[in-house]
């Protein structure tokens, strides 16, 4: 008897799919696709939820700072836009850090954020 395994269930391909989900901003598309179609194992689903939660949190804070900056004085506007840049850099570095951890085959859990995305993250 031969072992008929699904070629798409190989570890390198699973990791590649998780890399795509962790791409800053653009990774939300494959992450949503994976969750909507209910594809992947539990680890892939958790990474997808984490990527979506991170992206939505960044987007919410980014738009809040931008709206606040548009309606304030110049000095406060500068500070909000500076914080906006720090936030965008932090989001990007967090995604790149998670990609590095994935490459090193370490846990992709973020303290607080992973539990929050598991509890309140999107479910389809």
PDB file of C-alpha atoms in Angstrom:
ATOM      1  CA  UNK A   1       0.000   0.000   0.000  1.00  0.00           C
ATOM      2  CA  UNK A   2       1.223   3.431  -0.834  1.00  0.00           C
ATOM      3  CA  UNK A   3       0.740   6.401   1.373  1.00  0.00           C
ATOM      4  CA  UNK A   4      -1.414   8.953  -0.441  1.00  0.00           C
ATOM      5  CA  UNK A   5      -0.658  12.268   1.180  1.00  0.00           C
ATOM      6  CA  UNK A   6      -1.795  15.636   0.066  1.00  0.00           C
ATOM      7  CA  UNK A   7       1.191  17.436  -1.516  1.00  0.00           C
ATOM      8  CA  UNK A   8      -0.154  20.749  -0.241  1.00  0.00           C
ATOM      9  CA  UNK A   9       0.142  19.580   3.353  1.00  0.00           C
ATOM     10  CA  UNK A  10       3.946  19.586   3.283  1.00  0.00           C
ATOM     11  CA  UNK A  11       5.680  21.634   5.968  1.00  0.00           C
ATOM     12  CA  UNK A  12       7.602  23.958   3.592  1.00  0.00           C
ATOM     13  CA  UNK A  13       4.404  24.927   1.770  1.00  0.00           C
ATOM     14  CA  UNK A  14       2.559  25.506   5.066  1.00  0.00           C
ATOM     15  CA  UNK A  15       5.366  27.779   6.202  1.00  0.00           C
ATOM     16  CA  UNK A  16       5.306  29.647   2.885  1.00  0.00           C
ATOM     17  CA  UNK A  17       1.573  30.237   3.268  1.00  0.00           C
ATOM     18  CA  UNK A  18       2.192  31.591   6.766  1.00  0.00           C
ATOM     19  CA  UNK A  19       4.928  33.895   5.401  1.00  0.00           C
ATOM     20  CA  UNK A  20       2.416  35.344   2.936  1.00  0.00           C
ATOM     21  CA  UNK A  21      -0.036  36.005   5.781  1.00  0.00           C
ATOM     22  CA  UNK A  22       2.617  37.893   7.750  1.00  0.00           C
ATOM     23  CA  UNK A  23       3.491  40.359   4.967  1.00  0.00           C
ATOM     24  CA  UNK A  24       2.670  43.795   6.388  1.00  0.00           C
ATOM     25  CA  UNK A  25      -0.637  45.227   5.075  1.00  0.00           C
ATOM     26  CA  UNK A  26      -0.832  42.928   2.009  1.00  0.00           C
ATOM     27  CA  UNK A  27      -0.817  39.759   4.112  1.00  0.00           C
ATOM     28  CA  UNK A  28      -4.381  40.393   5.192  1.00  0.00           C
ATOM     29  CA  UNK A  29      -5.613  39.082   1.812  1.00  0.00           C
ATOM     30  CA  UNK A  30      -4.136  35.551   2.053  1.00  0.00           C
ATOM     31  CA  UNK A  31      -4.959  35.466   5.780  1.00  0.00           C
ATOM     32  CA  UNK A  32      -8.615  36.277   5.114  1.00  0.00           C
ATOM     33  CA  UNK A  33      -8.659  33.807   2.223  1.00  0.00           C
ATOM     34  CA  UNK A  34      -7.345  31.044   4.482  1.00  0.00           C
ATOM     35  CA  UNK A  35      -9.912  31.791   7.197  1.00  0.00           C
ATOM     36  CA  UNK A  36     -12.904  32.218   4.882  1.00  0.00           C
ATOM     37  CA  UNK A  37     -12.177  28.970   3.051  1.00  0.00           C
ATOM     38  CA  UNK A  38     -11.278  27.271   6.357  1.00  0.00           C
ATOM     39  CA  UNK A  39      -8.033  25.985   4.933  1.00  0.00           C
ATOM     40  CA  UNK A  40      -4.935  25.009   6.838  1.00  0.00           C
ATOM     41  CA  UNK A  41      -4.303  23.444  10.196  1.00  0.00           C
ATOM     42  CA  UNK A  42      -4.727  25.062  13.601  1.00  0.00           C
ATOM     43  CA  UNK A  43      -1.316  26.743  13.458  1.00  0.00           C
ATOM     44  CA  UNK A  44      -2.037  28.315  10.069  1.00  0.00           C
ATOM     45  CA  UNK A  45      -5.456  29.470  11.253  1.00  0.00           C
ATOM     46  CA  UNK A  46      -3.887  31.017  14.378  1.00  0.00           C
ATOM     47  CA  UNK A  47      -1.263  32.850  12.297  1.00  0.00           C
ATOM     48  CA  UNK A  48      -3.989  34.108   9.958  1.00  0.00           C
ATOM     49  CA  UNK A  49      -6.045  35.438  12.869  1.00  0.00           C
ATOM     50  CA  UNK A  50      -2.952  37.054  14.394  1.00  0.00           C
ATOM     51  CA  UNK A  51      -2.025  38.715  11.076  1.00  0.00           C
ATOM     52  CA  UNK A  52      -5.556  40.079  10.631  1.00  0.00           C
ATOM     53  CA  UNK A  53      -5.732  41.299  14.236  1.00  0.00           C
ATOM     54  CA  UNK A  54      -2.373  43.064  13.925  1.00  0.00           C
ATOM     55  CA  UNK A  55      -3.349  44.674  10.618  1.00  0.00           C
ATOM     56  CA  UNK A  56      -6.725  45.852  11.891  1.00  0.00           C
ATOM     57  CA  UNK A  57      -5.220  47.228  15.112  1.00  0.00           C
ATOM     58  CA  UNK A  58      -2.596  49.098  13.079  1.00  0.00           C
ATOM     59  CA  UNK A  59      -5.212  50.415  10.649  1.00  0.00           C
ATOM     60  CA  UNK A  60      -7.469  51.616  13.453  1.00  0.00           C
ATOM     61  CA  UNK A  61      -4.644  53.429  15.259  1.00  0.00           C
ATOM     62  CA  UNK A  62      -3.223  54.798  11.984  1.00  0.00           C
ATOM     63  CA  UNK A  63      -6.531  56.323  10.917  1.00  0.00           C
ATOM     64  CA  UNK A  64      -7.168  57.638  14.433  1.00  0.00           C
ATOM     65  CA  UNK A  65      -3.838  59.463  14.455  1.00  0.00           C
ATOM     66  CA  UNK A  66      -4.382  60.767  10.929  1.00  0.00           C
ATOM     67  CA  UNK A  67      -7.871  62.086  11.729  1.00  0.00           C
ATOM     68  CA  UNK A  68      -6.623  63.595  14.976  1.00  0.00           C
ATOM     69  CA  UNK A  69      -3.709  65.251  13.184  1.00  0.00           C
ATOM     70  CA  UNK A  70      -6.053  66.800  10.625  1.00  0.00           C
ATOM     71  CA  UNK A  71      -8.074  68.518  13.340  1.00  0.00           C
ATOM     72  CA  UNK A  72      -5.427  69.913  15.695  1.00  0.00           C
ATOM     73  CA  UNK A  73      -2.813  72.649  15.922  1.00  0.00           C
ATOM     74  CA  UNK A  74       0.555  72.369  14.187  1.00  0.00           C
ATOM     75  CA  UNK A  75       2.583  71.190  17.192  1.00  0.00           C
ATOM     76  CA  UNK A  76       0.095  68.480  18.119  1.00  0.00           C
ATOM     77  CA  UNK A  77      -0.274  67.572  14.446  1.00  0.00           C
ATOM     78  CA  UNK A  78       3.474  66.980  14.223  1.00  0.00           C
ATOM     79  CA  UNK A  79       3.437  64.802  17.336  1.00  0.00           C
ATOM     80  CA  UNK A  80       0.514  62.708  16.118  1.00  0.00           C
ATOM     81  CA  UNK A  81       2.099  62.206  12.713  1.00  0.00           C
ATOM     82  CA  UNK A  82       5.383  61.267  14.402  1.00  0.00           C
ATOM     83  CA  UNK A  83       3.549  58.707  16.546  1.00  0.00           C
ATOM     84  CA  UNK A  84       1.811  57.514  13.399  1.00  0.00           C
ATOM     85  CA  UNK A  85       5.193  56.844  11.790  1.00  0.00           C
ATOM     86  CA  UNK A  86       6.430  55.024  14.888  1.00  0.00           C
ATOM     87  CA  UNK A  87       3.304  52.906  14.901  1.00  0.00           C
ATOM     88  CA  UNK A  88       3.692  51.985  11.227  1.00  0.00           C
ATOM     89  CA  UNK A  89       7.351  51.112  11.788  1.00  0.00           C
ATOM     90  CA  UNK A  90       6.459  49.034  14.839  1.00  0.00           C
ATOM     91  CA  UNK A  91       3.797  47.121  12.910  1.00  0.00           C
ATOM     92  CA  UNK A  92       6.217  46.418  10.068  1.00  0.00           C
ATOM     93  CA  UNK A  93       8.991  45.336  12.428  1.00  0.00           C
ATOM     94  CA  UNK A  94       6.584  43.108  14.343  1.00  0.00           C
ATOM     95  CA  UNK A  95       5.555  41.360  11.122  1.00  0.00           C
ATOM     96  CA  UNK A  96       9.193  40.978  10.059  1.00  0.00           C
ATOM     97  CA  UNK A  97      10.071  39.665  13.524  1.00  0.00           C
ATOM     98  CA  UNK A  98       7.287  37.082  13.260  1.00  0.00           C
ATOM     99  CA  UNK A  99       8.597  36.080   9.834  1.00  0.00           C
ATOM    100  CA  UNK A 100      12.067  35.646  11.325  1.00  0.00           C
ATOM    101  CA  UNK A 101      10.648  33.516  14.141  1.00  0.00           C
ATOM    102  CA  UNK A 102       8.813  31.418  11.534  1.00  0.00           C
ATOM    103  CA  UNK A 103      12.049  30.956   9.610  1.00  0.00           C
ATOM    104  CA  UNK A 104      13.785  29.829  12.811  1.00  0.00           C
ATOM    105  CA  UNK A 105      10.849  27.475  13.527  1.00  0.00           C
ATOM    106  CA  UNK A 106      10.035  29.169  16.838  1.00  0.00           C
ATOM    107  CA  UNK A 107       6.685  30.018  18.380  1.00  0.00           C
ATOM    108  CA  UNK A 108       4.749  32.823  16.692  1.00  0.00           C
ATOM    109  CA  UNK A 109       2.863  33.816  19.818  1.00  0.00           C
ATOM    110  CA  UNK A 110       2.919  37.457  20.887  1.00  0.00           C
ATOM    111  CA  UNK A 111       2.239  38.102  24.567  1.00  0.00           C
ATOM    112  CA  UNK A 112      -1.271  39.463  24.907  1.00  0.00           C
ATOM    113  CA  UNK A 113      -1.934  39.867  21.186  1.00  0.00           C
ATOM    114  CA  UNK A 114      -2.043  36.135  20.383  1.00  0.00           C
ATOM    115  CA  UNK A 115      -4.525  35.433  23.178  1.00  0.00           C
ATOM    116  CA  UNK A 116      -6.598  38.431  22.128  1.00  0.00           C
ATOM    117  CA  UNK A 117      -6.659  37.338  18.472  1.00  0.00           C
ATOM    118  CA  UNK A 118      -7.666  33.807  19.484  1.00  0.00           C
ATOM    119  CA  UNK A 119     -10.455  35.114  21.685  1.00  0.00           C
ATOM    120  CA  UNK A 120     -11.795  37.969  19.569  1.00  0.00           C
ATOM    121  CA  UNK A 121     -10.216  37.375  16.143  1.00  0.00           C
ATOM    122  CA  UNK A 122     -12.252  36.769  12.997  1.00  0.00           C
ATOM    123  CA  UNK A 123     -13.969  33.410  12.642  1.00  0.00           C
ATOM    124  CA  UNK A 124     -15.732  32.304   9.490  1.00  0.00           C
TER     125      UNK A 124
END
